[in-house]
JSON list of C-alpha atoms in Angstrom, two decimals:
[
{"chain": "A", "resi": 28, "resn": "MET", "atom": "CA", "xyz": [128.41, 159.10, 130.95]},
{"chain": "A", "resi": 29, "resn": "ARG", "atom": "CA", "xyz": [130.59, 156.33, 129.59]},
{"chain": "A", "resi": 30, "resn": "ILE", "atom": "CA", "xyz": [128.10, 154.14, 127.74]},
{"chain": "A", "resi": 31, "resn": "ALA", "atom": "CA", "xyz": [128.53, 150.79, 126.01]},
{"chain": "A", "resi": 32, "resn": "VAL", "atom": "CA", "xyz": [126.17, 149.94, 123.18]},
{"chain": "A", "resi": 33, "resn": "LEU", "atom": "CA", "xyz": [126.20, 146.20, 122.51]},
{"chain": "A", "resi": 34, "resn": "GLY", "atom": "CA", "xyz": [125.17, 145.43, 118.96]},
{"chain": "A", "resi": 35, "resn": "THR", "atom": "CA", "xyz": [126.20, 146.84, 115.59]},
{"chain": "A", "resi": 36, "resn": "GLY", "atom": "CA", "xyz": [122.85, 146.61, 113.81]},
{"chain": "A", "resi": 37, "resn": "GLU", "atom": "CA", "xyz": [120.63, 149.52, 112.85]},
{"chain": "A", "resi": 38, "resn": "VAL", "atom": "CA", "xyz": [119.22, 149.91, 116.37]},
{"chain": "A", "resi": 39, "resn": "GLY", "atom": "CA", "xyz": [122.64, 149.89, 118.02]},
{"chain": "A", "resi": 40, "resn": "ARG", "atom": "CA", "xyz": [124.10, 152.36, 115.54]},
{"chain": "A", "resi": 41, "resn": "ARG", "atom": "CA", "xyz": [121.11, 154.70, 115.84]},
{"chain": "A", "resi": 42, "resn": "LEU", "atom": "CA", "xyz": [121.24, 154.75, 119.64]},
{"chain": "A", "resi": 43, "resn": "ALA", "atom": "CA", "xyz": [125.02, 155.08, 119.75]},
{"chain": "A", "resi": 44, "resn": "THR", "atom": "CA", "xyz": [124.95, 158.02, 117.34]},
{"chain": "A", "resi": 45, "resn": "LYS", "atom": "CA", "xyz": [122.28, 159.80, 119.39]},
{"chain": "A", "resi": 46, "resn": "LEU", "atom": "CA", "xyz": [124.23, 159.24, 122.60]},
{"chain": "A", "resi": 47, "resn": "VAL", "atom": "CA", "xyz": [127.41, 160.67, 121.06]},
{"chain": "A", "resi": 48, "resn": "SER", "atom": "CA", "xyz": [125.44, 163.73, 119.89]},
{"chain": "A", "resi": 49, "resn": "LEU", "atom": "CA", "xyz": [124.35, 164.28, 123.49]},
{"chain": "A", "resi": 50, "resn": "GLY", "atom": "CA", "xyz": [127.96, 164.35, 124.68]},
{"chain": "A", "resi": 51, "resn": "HIS", "atom": "CA", "xyz": [128.30, 160.83, 126.07]},
{"chain": "A", "resi": 52, "resn": "GLU", "atom": "CA", "xyz": [131.47, 158.78, 125.66]},
{"chain": "A", "resi": 53, "resn": "VAL", "atom": "CA", "xyz": [130.24, 155.79, 123.67]},
{"chain": "A", "resi": 54, "resn": "ALA", "atom": "CA", "xyz": [131.87, 152.46, 122.85]},
{"chain": "A", "resi": 55, "resn": "MET", "atom": "CA", "xyz": [130.22, 150.02, 120.46]},
{"chain": "A", "resi": 56, "resn": "GLY", "atom": "CA", "xyz": [130.63, 146.35, 121.33]},
{"chain": "A", "resi": 57, "resn": "SER", "atom": "CA", "xyz": [130.57, 143.40, 118.94]},
{"chain": "A", "resi": 58, "resn": "ARG", "atom": "CA", "xyz": [131.73, 139.79, 118.82]},
{"chain": "A", "resi": 59, "resn": "THR", "atom": "CA", "xyz": [135.11, 140.74, 117.36]},
{"chain": "A", "resi": 60, "resn": "ALA", "atom": "CA", "xyz": [137.28, 143.77, 117.98]},
{"chain": "A", "resi": 61, "resn": "ASP", "atom": "CA", "xyz": [137.53, 144.52, 114.25]},
{"chain": "A", "resi": 62, "resn": "ASN", "atom": "CA", "xyz": [133.83, 144.30, 113.33]},
{"chain": "A", "resi": 63, "resn": "ALA", "atom": "CA", "xyz": [133.45, 146.29, 110.09]},
{"chain": "A", "resi": 64, "resn": "GLU", "atom": "CA", "xyz": [130.23, 148.06, 111.10]},
{"chain": "A", "resi": 65, "resn": "ALA", "atom": "CA", "xyz": [131.68, 149.06, 114.47]},
{"chain": "A", "resi": 66, "resn": "VAL", "atom": "CA", "xyz": [134.90, 150.31, 112.91]},
{"chain": "A", "resi": 67, "resn": "LYS", "atom": "CA", "xyz": [132.98, 152.37, 110.35]},
{"chain": "A", "resi": 68, "resn": "TRP", "atom": "CA", "xyz": [130.66, 153.81, 113.00]},
{"chain": "A", "resi": 69, "resn": "ALA", "atom": "CA", "xyz": [133.58, 154.78, 115.27]},
{"chain": "A", "resi": 70, "resn": "GLU", "atom": "CA", "xyz": [135.40, 156.48, 112.39]},
{"chain": "A", "resi": 71, "resn": "GLU", "atom": "CA", "xyz": [132.30, 158.47, 111.41]},
{"chain": "A", "resi": 72, "resn": "HIS", "atom": "CA", "xyz": [131.16, 159.49, 114.87]},
{"chain": "A", "resi": 73, "resn": "GLY", "atom": "CA", "xyz": [134.26, 159.61, 117.02]},
{"chain": "A", "resi": 74, "resn": "GLY", "atom": "CA", "xyz": [133.28, 156.77, 119.32]},
{"chain": "A", "resi": 75, "resn": "ALA", "atom": "CA", "xyz": [135.23, 153.71, 120.36]},
{"chain": "A", "resi": 76, "resn": "HIS", "atom": "CA", "xyz": [134.73, 150.06, 119.43]},
{"chain": "A", "resi": 77, "resn": "GLY", "atom": "CA", "xyz": [135.84, 146.64, 120.61]},
{"chain": "A", "resi": 78, "resn": "THR", "atom": "CA", "xyz": [134.54, 143.31, 121.81]},
{"chain": "A", "resi": 79, "resn": "PHE", "atom": "CA", "xyz": [131.47, 143.14, 124.02]},
{"chain": "A", "resi": 80, "resn": "ALA", "atom": "CA", "xyz": [133.77, 142.89, 127.06]},
{"chain": "A", "resi": 81, "resn": "ASP", "atom": "CA", "xyz": [135.98, 145.74, 125.84]},
{"chain": "A", "resi": 82, "resn": "ALA", "atom": "CA", "xyz": [132.96, 148.03, 125.55]},
{"chain": "A", "resi": 83, "resn": "ALA", "atom": "CA", "xyz": [131.18, 146.97, 128.76]},
{"chain": "A", "resi": 84, "resn": "GLY", "atom": "CA", "xyz": [134.21, 146.99, 131.06]},
{"chain": "A", "resi": 85, "resn": "PRO", "atom": "CA", "xyz": [134.77, 150.75, 131.49]},
{"chain": "A", "resi": 86, "resn": "ALA", "atom": "CA", "xyz": [131.11, 151.71, 130.91]},
{"chain": "A", "resi": 87, "resn": "GLU", "atom": "CA", "xyz": [128.84, 153.23, 133.54]},
{"chain": "A", "resi": 88, "resn": "LEU", "atom": "CA", "xyz": [125.71, 152.19, 131.64]},
{"chain": "A", "resi": 89, "resn": "VAL", "atom": "CA", "xyz": [125.21, 149.41, 129.09]},
{"chain": "A", "resi": 90, "resn": "VAL", "atom": "CA", "xyz": [122.64, 149.25, 126.28]},
{"chain": "A", "resi": 91, "resn": "ASN", "atom": "CA", "xyz": [121.62, 145.83, 124.97]},
{"chain": "A", "resi": 92, "resn": "ALA", "atom": "CA", "xyz": [120.75, 146.47, 121.33]},
{"chain": "A", "resi": 93, "resn": "THR", "atom": "CA", "xyz": [121.40, 142.92, 120.15]},
{"chain": "A", "resi": 94, "resn": "GLY", "atom": "CA", "xyz": [118.83, 140.53, 118.71]},
{"chain": "A", "resi": 95, "resn": "GLY", "atom": "CA", "xyz": [116.85, 139.02, 121.54]},
{"chain": "A", "resi": 96, "resn": "LEU", "atom": "CA", "xyz": [117.61, 135.44, 120.51]},
{"chain": "A", "resi": 97, "resn": "VAL", "atom": "CA", "xyz": [121.32, 136.01, 121.16]},
{"chain": "A", "resi": 98, "resn": "SER", "atom": "CA", "xyz": [121.17, 138.59, 123.96]},
{"chain": "A", "resi": 99, "resn": "LEU", "atom": "CA", "xyz": [121.91, 136.14, 126.77]},
{"chain": "A", "resi": 100, "resn": "ALA", "atom": "CA", "xyz": [124.99, 134.81, 124.97]},
{"chain": "A", "resi": 101, "resn": "VAL", "atom": "CA", "xyz": [126.13, 138.35, 124.22]},
{"chain": "A", "resi": 102, "resn": "LEU", "atom": "CA", "xyz": [125.92, 139.39, 127.87]},
{"chain": "A", "resi": 103, "resn": "GLU", "atom": "CA", "xyz": [127.75, 136.23, 128.90]},
{"chain": "A", "resi": 104, "resn": "SER", "atom": "CA", "xyz": [130.48, 137.23, 126.44]},
{"chain": "A", "resi": 105, "resn": "ALA", "atom": "CA", "xyz": [130.55, 140.74, 127.90]},
{"chain": "A", "resi": 106, "resn": "GLY", "atom": "CA", "xyz": [131.18, 139.17, 131.30]},
{"chain": "A", "resi": 107, "resn": "ALA", "atom": "CA", "xyz": [129.24, 139.33, 134.55]},
{"chain": "A", "resi": 108, "resn": "GLU", "atom": "CA", "xyz": [132.08, 141.24, 136.18]},
{"chain": "A", "resi": 109, "resn": "ASN", "atom": "CA", "xyz": [131.76, 143.96, 133.52]},
{"chain": "A", "resi": 110, "resn": "LEU", "atom": "CA", "xyz": [128.00, 144.27, 134.14]},
{"chain": "A", "resi": 111, "resn": "ARG", "atom": "CA", "xyz": [127.95, 144.05, 137.93]},
{"chain": "A", "resi": 112, "resn": "GLY", "atom": "CA", "xyz": [126.12, 146.96, 139.57]},
{"chain": "A", "resi": 113, "resn": "LYS", "atom": "CA", "xyz": [125.50, 148.72, 136.25]},
{"chain": "A", "resi": 114, "resn": "VAL", "atom": "CA", "xyz": [122.26, 149.81, 134.64]},
{"chain": "A", "resi": 115, "resn": "LEU", "atom": "CA", "xyz": [121.48, 147.63, 131.61]},
{"chain": "A", "resi": 116, "resn": "VAL", "atom": "CA", "xyz": [119.01, 149.24, 129.20]},
{"chain": "A", "resi": 117, "resn": "ASP", "atom": "CA", "xyz": [117.38, 146.35, 127.34]},
{"chain": "A", "resi": 118, "resn": "VAL", "atom": "CA", "xyz": [115.75, 147.43, 124.06]},
{"chain": "A", "resi": 119, "resn": "SER", "atom": "CA", "xyz": [115.79, 143.96, 122.49]},
{"chain": "A", "resi": 120, "resn": "ASN", "atom": "CA", "xyz": [112.99, 141.73, 121.24]},
{"chain": "A", "resi": 121, "resn": "ALA", "atom": "CA", "xyz": [113.26, 137.96, 120.75]},
{"chain": "A", "resi": 122, "resn": "LEU", "atom": "CA", "xyz": [112.09, 137.66, 117.15]},
{"chain": "A", "resi": 123, "resn": "ASP", "atom": "CA", "xyz": [112.14, 134.38, 115.23]},
{"chain": "A", "resi": 124, "resn": "PHE", "atom": "CA", "xyz": [112.13, 134.97, 111.45]},
{"chain": "A", "resi": 125, "resn": "SER", "atom": "CA", "xyz": [112.52, 131.29, 110.57]},
{"chain": "A", "resi": 126, "resn": "GLU", "atom": "CA", "xyz": [109.02, 131.16, 109.07]},
{"chain": "A", "resi": 127, "resn": "GLY", "atom": "CA", "xyz": [109.14, 134.56, 107.40]},
{"chain": "A", "resi": 128, "resn": "PHE", "atom": "CA", "xyz": [107.31, 137.81, 108.20]},
{"chain": "A", "resi": 129, "resn": "PRO", "atom": "CA", "xyz": [105.81, 138.61, 110.58]},
{"chain": "A", "resi": 130, "resn": "PRO", "atom": "CA", "xyz": [108.24, 136.85, 112.90]},
{"chain": "A", "resi": 131, "resn": "LYS", "atom": "CA", "xyz": [107.24, 135.01, 116.03]},
{"chain": "A", "resi": 132, "resn": "VAL", "atom": "CA", "xyz": [107.85, 136.80, 119.33]},
{"chain": "A", "resi": 133, "resn": "LEU", "atom": "CA", "xyz": [109.37, 134.20, 121.62]},
{"chain": "A", "resi": 134, "resn": "THR", "atom": "CA", "xyz": [108.65, 134.20, 125.34]},
{"chain": "A", "resi": 135, "resn": "PRO", "atom": "CA", "xyz": [111.28, 132.49, 127.53]},
{"chain": "A", "resi": 136, "resn": "ASP", "atom": "CA", "xyz": [109.66, 130.20, 130.09]},
{"chain": "A", "resi": 137, "resn": "GLY", "atom": "CA", "xyz": [106.40, 132.14, 130.10]},
{"chain": "A", "resi": 138, "resn": "GLY", "atom": "CA", "xyz": [108.16, 135.29, 131.26]},
{"chain": "A", "resi": 139, "resn": "SER", "atom": "CA", "xyz": [110.10, 137.88, 129.32]},
{"chain": "A", "resi": 140, "resn": "LEU", "atom": "CA", "xyz": [113.54, 138.22, 127.84]},
{"chain": "A", "resi": 141, "resn": "ALA", "atom": "CA", "xyz": [114.25, 141.06, 130.26]},
{"chain": "A", "resi": 142, "resn": "GLU", "atom": "CA", "xyz": [113.48, 138.81, 133.23]},
{"chain": "A", "resi": 143, "resn": "GLN", "atom": "CA", "xyz": [115.67, 136.08, 131.76]},
{"chain": "A", "resi": 144, "resn": "LEU", "atom": "CA", "xyz": [118.58, 138.52, 131.56]},
{"chain": "A", "resi": 145, "resn": "GLN", "atom": "CA", "xyz": [117.95, 139.77, 135.09]},
{"chain": "A", "resi": 146, "resn": "LYS", "atom": "CA", "xyz": [117.91, 136.21, 136.43]},
{"chain": "A", "resi": 147, "resn": "ALA", "atom": "CA", "xyz": [121.17, 135.41, 134.66]},
{"chain": "A", "resi": 148, "resn": "PHE", "atom": "CA", "xyz": [122.83, 138.59, 135.93]},
{"chain": "A", "resi": 149, "resn": "PRO", "atom": "CA", "xyz": [121.26, 139.29, 139.34]},
{"chain": "A", "resi": 150, "resn": "GLU", "atom": "CA", "xyz": [123.76, 142.02, 140.21]},
{"chain": "A", "resi": 151, "resn": "THR", "atom": "CA", "xyz": [122.95, 143.98, 137.05]},
{"chain": "A", "resi": 152, "resn": "ARG", "atom": "CA", "xyz": [120.11, 146.54, 137.11]},
{"chain": "A", "resi": 153, "resn": "VAL", "atom": "CA", "xyz": [117.98, 145.66, 134.09]},
{"chain": "A", "resi": 154, "resn": "VAL", "atom": "CA", "xyz": [115.49, 148.19, 132.70]},
{"chain": "A", "resi": 155, "resn": "LYS", "atom": "CA", "xyz": [113.27, 147.37, 129.71]},
{"chain": "A", "resi": 156, "resn": "THR", "atom": "CA", "xyz": [112.34, 150.26, 127.44]},
{"chain": "A", "resi": 157, "resn": "LEU", "atom": "CA", "xyz": [112.09, 151.47, 123.82]},
{"chain": "A", "resi": 158, "resn": "ASN", "atom": "CA", "xyz": [111.31, 147.99, 122.45]},
{"chain": "A", "resi": 159, "resn": "THR", "atom": "CA", "xyz": [107.79, 148.91, 121.27]},
{"chain": "A", "resi": 160, "resn": "MET", "atom": "CA", "xyz": [108.81, 151.28, 118.45]},
{"chain": "A", "resi": 161, "resn": "THR", "atom": "CA", "xyz": [111.17, 151.61, 115.52]},
{"chain": "A", "resi": 162, "resn": "ASN", "atom": "CA", "xyz": [114.68, 152.90, 116.13]},
{"chain": "A", "resi": 163, "resn": "THR", "atom": "CA", "xyz": [114.11, 156.30, 114.50]},
{"chain": "A", "resi": 164, "resn": "VAL", "atom": "CA", "xyz": [111.21, 157.05, 116.86]},
{"chain": "A", "resi": 165, "resn": "MET", "atom": "CA", "xyz": [113.33, 155.93, 119.84]},
{"chain": "A", "resi": 166, "resn": "VAL", "atom": "CA", "xyz": [115.67, 158.89, 119.40]},
{"chain": "A", "resi": 167, "resn": "GLU", "atom": "CA", "xyz": [113.32, 161.30, 117.62]},
{"chain": "A", "resi": 168, "resn": "PRO", "atom": "CA", "xyz": [109.86, 160.99, 119.22]},
{"chain": "A", "resi": 169, "resn": "ASP", "atom": "CA", "xyz": [108.55, 164.06, 117.40]},
{"chain": "A", "resi": 170, "resn": "ARG", "atom": "CA", "xyz": [108.56, 162.04, 114.16]},
{"chain": "A", "resi": 171, "resn": "VAL", "atom": "CA", "xyz": [105.16, 160.85, 115.38]},
{"chain": "A", "resi": 172, "resn": "PRO", "atom": "CA", "xyz": [102.59, 163.56, 116.23]},
{"chain": "A", "resi": 173, "resn": "GLY", "atom": "CA", "xyz": [100.57, 163.56, 119.43]},
{"chain": "A", "resi": 174, "resn": "ASP", "atom": "CA", "xyz": [101.12, 162.30, 122.95]},
{"chain": "A", "resi": 175, "resn": "HIS", "atom": "CA", "xyz": [102.39, 158.78, 122.31]},
{"chain": "A", "resi": 176, "resn": "ASN", "atom": "CA", "xyz": [104.19, 156.80, 124.99]},
{"chain": "A", "resi": 177, "resn": "VAL", "atom": "CA", "xyz": [107.39, 155.01, 125.90]},
{"chain": "A", "resi": 178, "resn": "PHE", "atom": "CA", "xyz": [107.30, 152.34, 128.61]},
{"chain": "A", "resi": 179, "resn": "LEU", "atom": "CA", "xyz": [109.65, 151.51, 131.48]},
{"chain": "A", "resi": 180, "resn": "SER", "atom": "CA", "xyz": [109.90, 148.20, 133.36]},
{"chain": "A", "resi": 181, "resn": "GLY", "atom": "CA", "xyz": [112.40, 147.35, 136.08]},
{"chain": "A", "resi": 182, "resn": "ASP", "atom": "CA", "xyz": [112.90, 146.17, 139.64]},
{"chain": "A", "resi": 183, "resn": "ASP", "atom": "CA", "xyz": [115.36, 148.92, 140.61]},
{"chain": "A", "resi": 184, "resn": "GLU", "atom": "CA", "xyz": [113.78, 152.36, 141.09]},
{"chain": "A", "resi": 185, "resn": "GLY", "atom": "CA", "xyz": [117.12, 154.14, 140.90]},
{"chain": "A", "resi": 186, "resn": "ALA", "atom": "CA", "xyz": [117.96, 152.43, 137.62]},
{"chain": "A", "resi": 187, "resn": "LYS", "atom": "CA", "xyz": [114.60, 153.42, 136.16]},
{"chain": "A", "resi": 188, "resn": "ALA", "atom": "CA", "xyz": [115.21, 157.03, 137.19]},
{"chain": "A", "resi": 189, "resn": "VAL", "atom": "CA", "xyz": [118.54, 157.00, 135.33]},
{"chain": "A", "resi": 190, "resn": "VAL", "atom": "CA", "xyz": [116.89, 155.58, 132.22]},
{"chain": "A", "resi": 191, "resn": "ALA", "atom": "CA", "xyz": [113.99, 158.06, 132.43]},
{"chain": "A", "resi": 192, "resn": "ASP", "atom": "CA", "xyz": [116.55, 160.89, 132.43]},
{"chain": "A", "resi": 193, "resn": "LEU", "atom": "CA", "xyz": [118.14, 159.38, 129.35]},
{"chain": "A", "resi": 194, "resn": "LEU", "atom": "CA", "xyz": [114.75, 159.17, 127.62]},
{"chain": "A", "resi": 195, "resn": "ARG", "atom": "CA", "xyz": [114.07, 162.81, 128.40]},
{"chain": "A", "resi": 196, "resn": "SER", "atom": "CA", "xyz": [117.39, 163.73, 126.80]},
{"chain": "A", "resi": 197, "resn": "PHE", "atom": "CA", "xyz": [116.18, 161.88, 123.68]},
{"chain": "A", "resi": 198, "resn": "GLY", "atom": "CA", "xyz": [113.18, 164.23, 123.58]},
{"chain": "A", "resi": 199, "resn": "TRP", "atom": "CA", "xyz": [110.58, 162.20, 125.49]},
{"chain": "A", "resi": 200, "resn": "PRO", "atom": "CA", "xyz": [108.60, 164.51, 127.83]},
{"chain": "A", "resi": 201, "resn": "SER", "atom": "CA", "xyz": [108.09, 163.19, 131.36]},
{"chain": "A", "resi": 202, "resn": "GLY", "atom": "CA", "xyz": [104.36, 162.90, 130.79]},
{"chain": "A", "resi": 203, "resn": "ARG", "atom": "CA", "xyz": [104.89, 160.41, 127.97]},
{"chain": "A", "resi": 204, "resn": "ILE", "atom": "CA", "xyz": [107.13, 158.08, 129.97]},
{"chain": "A", "resi": 205, "resn": "LEU", "atom": "CA", "xyz": [105.00, 155.38, 131.59]},
{"chain": "A", "resi": 206, "resn": "ASP", "atom": "CA", "xyz": [106.56, 153.40, 134.44]},
{"chain": "A", "resi": 207, "resn": "LEU", "atom": "CA", "xyz": [104.75, 150.06, 134.32]},
{"chain": "A", "resi": 208, "resn": "GLY", "atom": "CA", "xyz": [106.32, 148.76, 137.53]},
{"chain": "A", "resi": 209, "resn": "ASP", "atom": "CA", "xyz": [108.57, 145.79, 138.12]},
{"chain": "A", "resi": 210, "resn": "LEU", "atom": "CA", "xyz": [110.35, 143.80, 135.44]},
{"chain": "A", "resi": 211, "resn": "SER", "atom": "CA", "xyz": [107.49, 141.31, 135.06]},
{"chain": "A", "resi": 212, "resn": "SER", "atom": "CA", "xyz": [105.63, 144.09, 133.21]},
{"chain": "A", "resi": 213, "resn": "ALA", "atom": "CA", "xyz": [108.12, 143.62, 130.37]},
{"chain": "A", "resi": 214, "resn": "ARG", "atom": "CA", "xyz": [106.12, 140.51, 129.46]},
{"chain": "A", "resi": 215, "resn": "ALA", "atom": "CA", "xyz": [103.36, 142.83, 128.23]},
{"chain": "A", "resi": 216, "resn": "THR", "atom": "CA", "xyz": [105.57, 145.20, 126.26]},
{"chain": "A", "resi": 217, "resn": "GLU", "atom": "CA", "xyz": [107.51, 142.37, 124.62]},
{"chain": "A", "resi": 218, "resn": "GLN", "atom": "CA", "xyz": [104.24, 140.77, 123.51]},
{"chain": "A", "resi": 219, "resn": "LEU", "atom": "CA", "xyz": [102.98, 144.16, 122.28]},
{"chain": "A", "resi": 220, "resn": "VAL", "atom": "CA", "xyz": [105.59, 143.86, 119.55]},
{"chain": "A", "resi": 221, "resn": "GLN", "atom": "CA", "xyz": [103.32, 141.33, 117.83]},
{"chain": "A", "resi": 222, "resn": "LEU", "atom": "CA", "xyz": [100.76, 144.10, 117.30]},
{"chain": "A", "resi": 223, "resn": "TRP", "atom": "CA", "xyz": [103.50, 146.52, 116.22]},
{"chain": "A", "resi": 224, "resn": "LEU", "atom": "CA", "xyz": [104.65, 144.08, 113.54]},
{"chain": "A", "resi": 225, "resn": "ARG", "atom": "CA", "xyz": [101.11, 143.70, 112.17]},
{"chain": "A", "resi": 226, "resn": "LEU", "atom": "CA", "xyz": [100.69, 147.48, 112.05]},
{"chain": "A", "resi": 227, "resn": "TYR", "atom": "CA", "xyz": [104.06, 147.86, 110.34]},
{"chain": "A", "resi": 228, "resn": "GLY", "atom": "CA", "xyz": [102.94, 145.42, 107.67]},
{"chain": "A", "resi": 229, "resn": "MET", "atom": "CA", "xyz": [99.69, 147.35, 107.22]},
{"chain": "A", "resi": 230, "resn": "PHE", "atom": "CA", "xyz": [101.15, 150.88, 107.17]},
{"chain": "A", "resi": 231, "resn": "GLY", "atom": "CA", "xyz": [104.39, 150.08, 105.37]},
{"chain": "A", "resi": 232, "resn": "THR", "atom": "CA", "xyz": [106.30, 152.38, 107.71]},
{"chain": "A", "resi": 233, "resn": "GLY", "atom": "CA", "xyz": [107.60, 152.32, 111.27]},
{"chain": "A", "resi": 234, "resn": "ASP", "atom": "CA", "xyz": [106.75, 155.96, 111.90]},
{"chain": "A", "resi": 235, "resn": "PHE", "atom": "CA", "xyz": [103.94, 155.28, 114.34]},
{"chain": "A", "resi": 236, "resn": "ASN", "atom": "CA", "xyz": [103.67, 154.54, 118.05]},
{"chain": "A", "resi": 237, "resn": "PHE", "atom": "CA", "xyz": [101.24, 153.57, 120.80]},
{"chain": "A", "resi": 238, "resn": "SER", "atom": "CA", "xyz": [99.34, 156.11, 122.88]},
{"chain": "A", "resi": 239, "resn": "VAL", "atom": "CA", "xyz": [97.62, 155.32, 126.18]},
{"chain": "A", "resi": 240, "resn": "SER", "atom": "CA", "xyz": [94.60, 157.54, 126.89]},
{"chain": "A", "resi": 241, "resn": "VAL", "atom": "CA", "xyz": [92.67, 157.60, 130.15]},
{"chain": "A", "resi": 242, "resn": "ALA", "atom": "CA", "xyz": [89.07, 158.77, 130.49]},
{"chain": "A", "resi": 243, "resn": "GLY", "atom": "CA", "xyz": [88.85, 162.14, 132.21]},
{"chain": "A", "resi": 244, "resn": "SER", "atom": "CA", "xyz": [92.49, 163.04, 131.56]},
{"chain": "A", "resi": 245, "resn": "ALA", "atom": "CA", "xyz": [93.83, 165.66, 129.19]},
{"chain": "A", "resi": 246, "resn": "GLY", "atom": "CA", "xyz": [95.80, 163.52, 126.79]},
{"chain": "A", "resi": 247, "resn": "SER", "atom": "CA", "xyz": [97.83, 160.38, 127.38]},
{"chain": "A", "resi": 248, "resn": "ALA", "atom": "CA", "xyz": [98.34, 158.72, 130.72]},
{"chain": "A", "resi": 249, "resn": "ALA", "atom": "CA", "xyz": [101.37, 160.01, 132.57]},
{"chain": "A", "resi": 250, "resn": "SER", "atom": "CA", "xyz": [103.52, 158.87, 135.44]}
]
């Protein structure tokens, strides 16, 4: 696929690099066409780079890997016409570091960031996933032993199927992908990040993940 990754931070670079390794045509989007991190990434991995709009325009699928506090502004910069009808994979979390660590997880209007983005771009097919783990585990789930889980939230079943296929290509077995239902379920996974942050502070590493186990089942819950 032609995929746009919006965001030049560690998460965006990690996901973009994995996608290139899987044979996708990847463009990294940033605020300016000459962003130093994007230029360096493109030179090292053979991808493209440009503004948010440059990257999103020709893409078939868009990944929002920007900080959650600026995600809405980023997508507005990318342009509604460049997002219309496309699957938007939202991996962001709205973290406020103004008072130090651990940051506050902000909840827009009692809902979720994913719902806020969907409301702002009703013709875009938003799917929330991968926001409950560190970026290395996103693309290399075997870093963590056992049957741990990745969650999916979204209103569009077809969009979730596309994203589930992408997760499987990252190495996530079908039995570890939990479809939580419509996009309102992203409220739970975005708030789960508060627990993740506390565990990160306790363990001193991000190489861990959540596992959902059901009584009477052999291993983690599966969809």
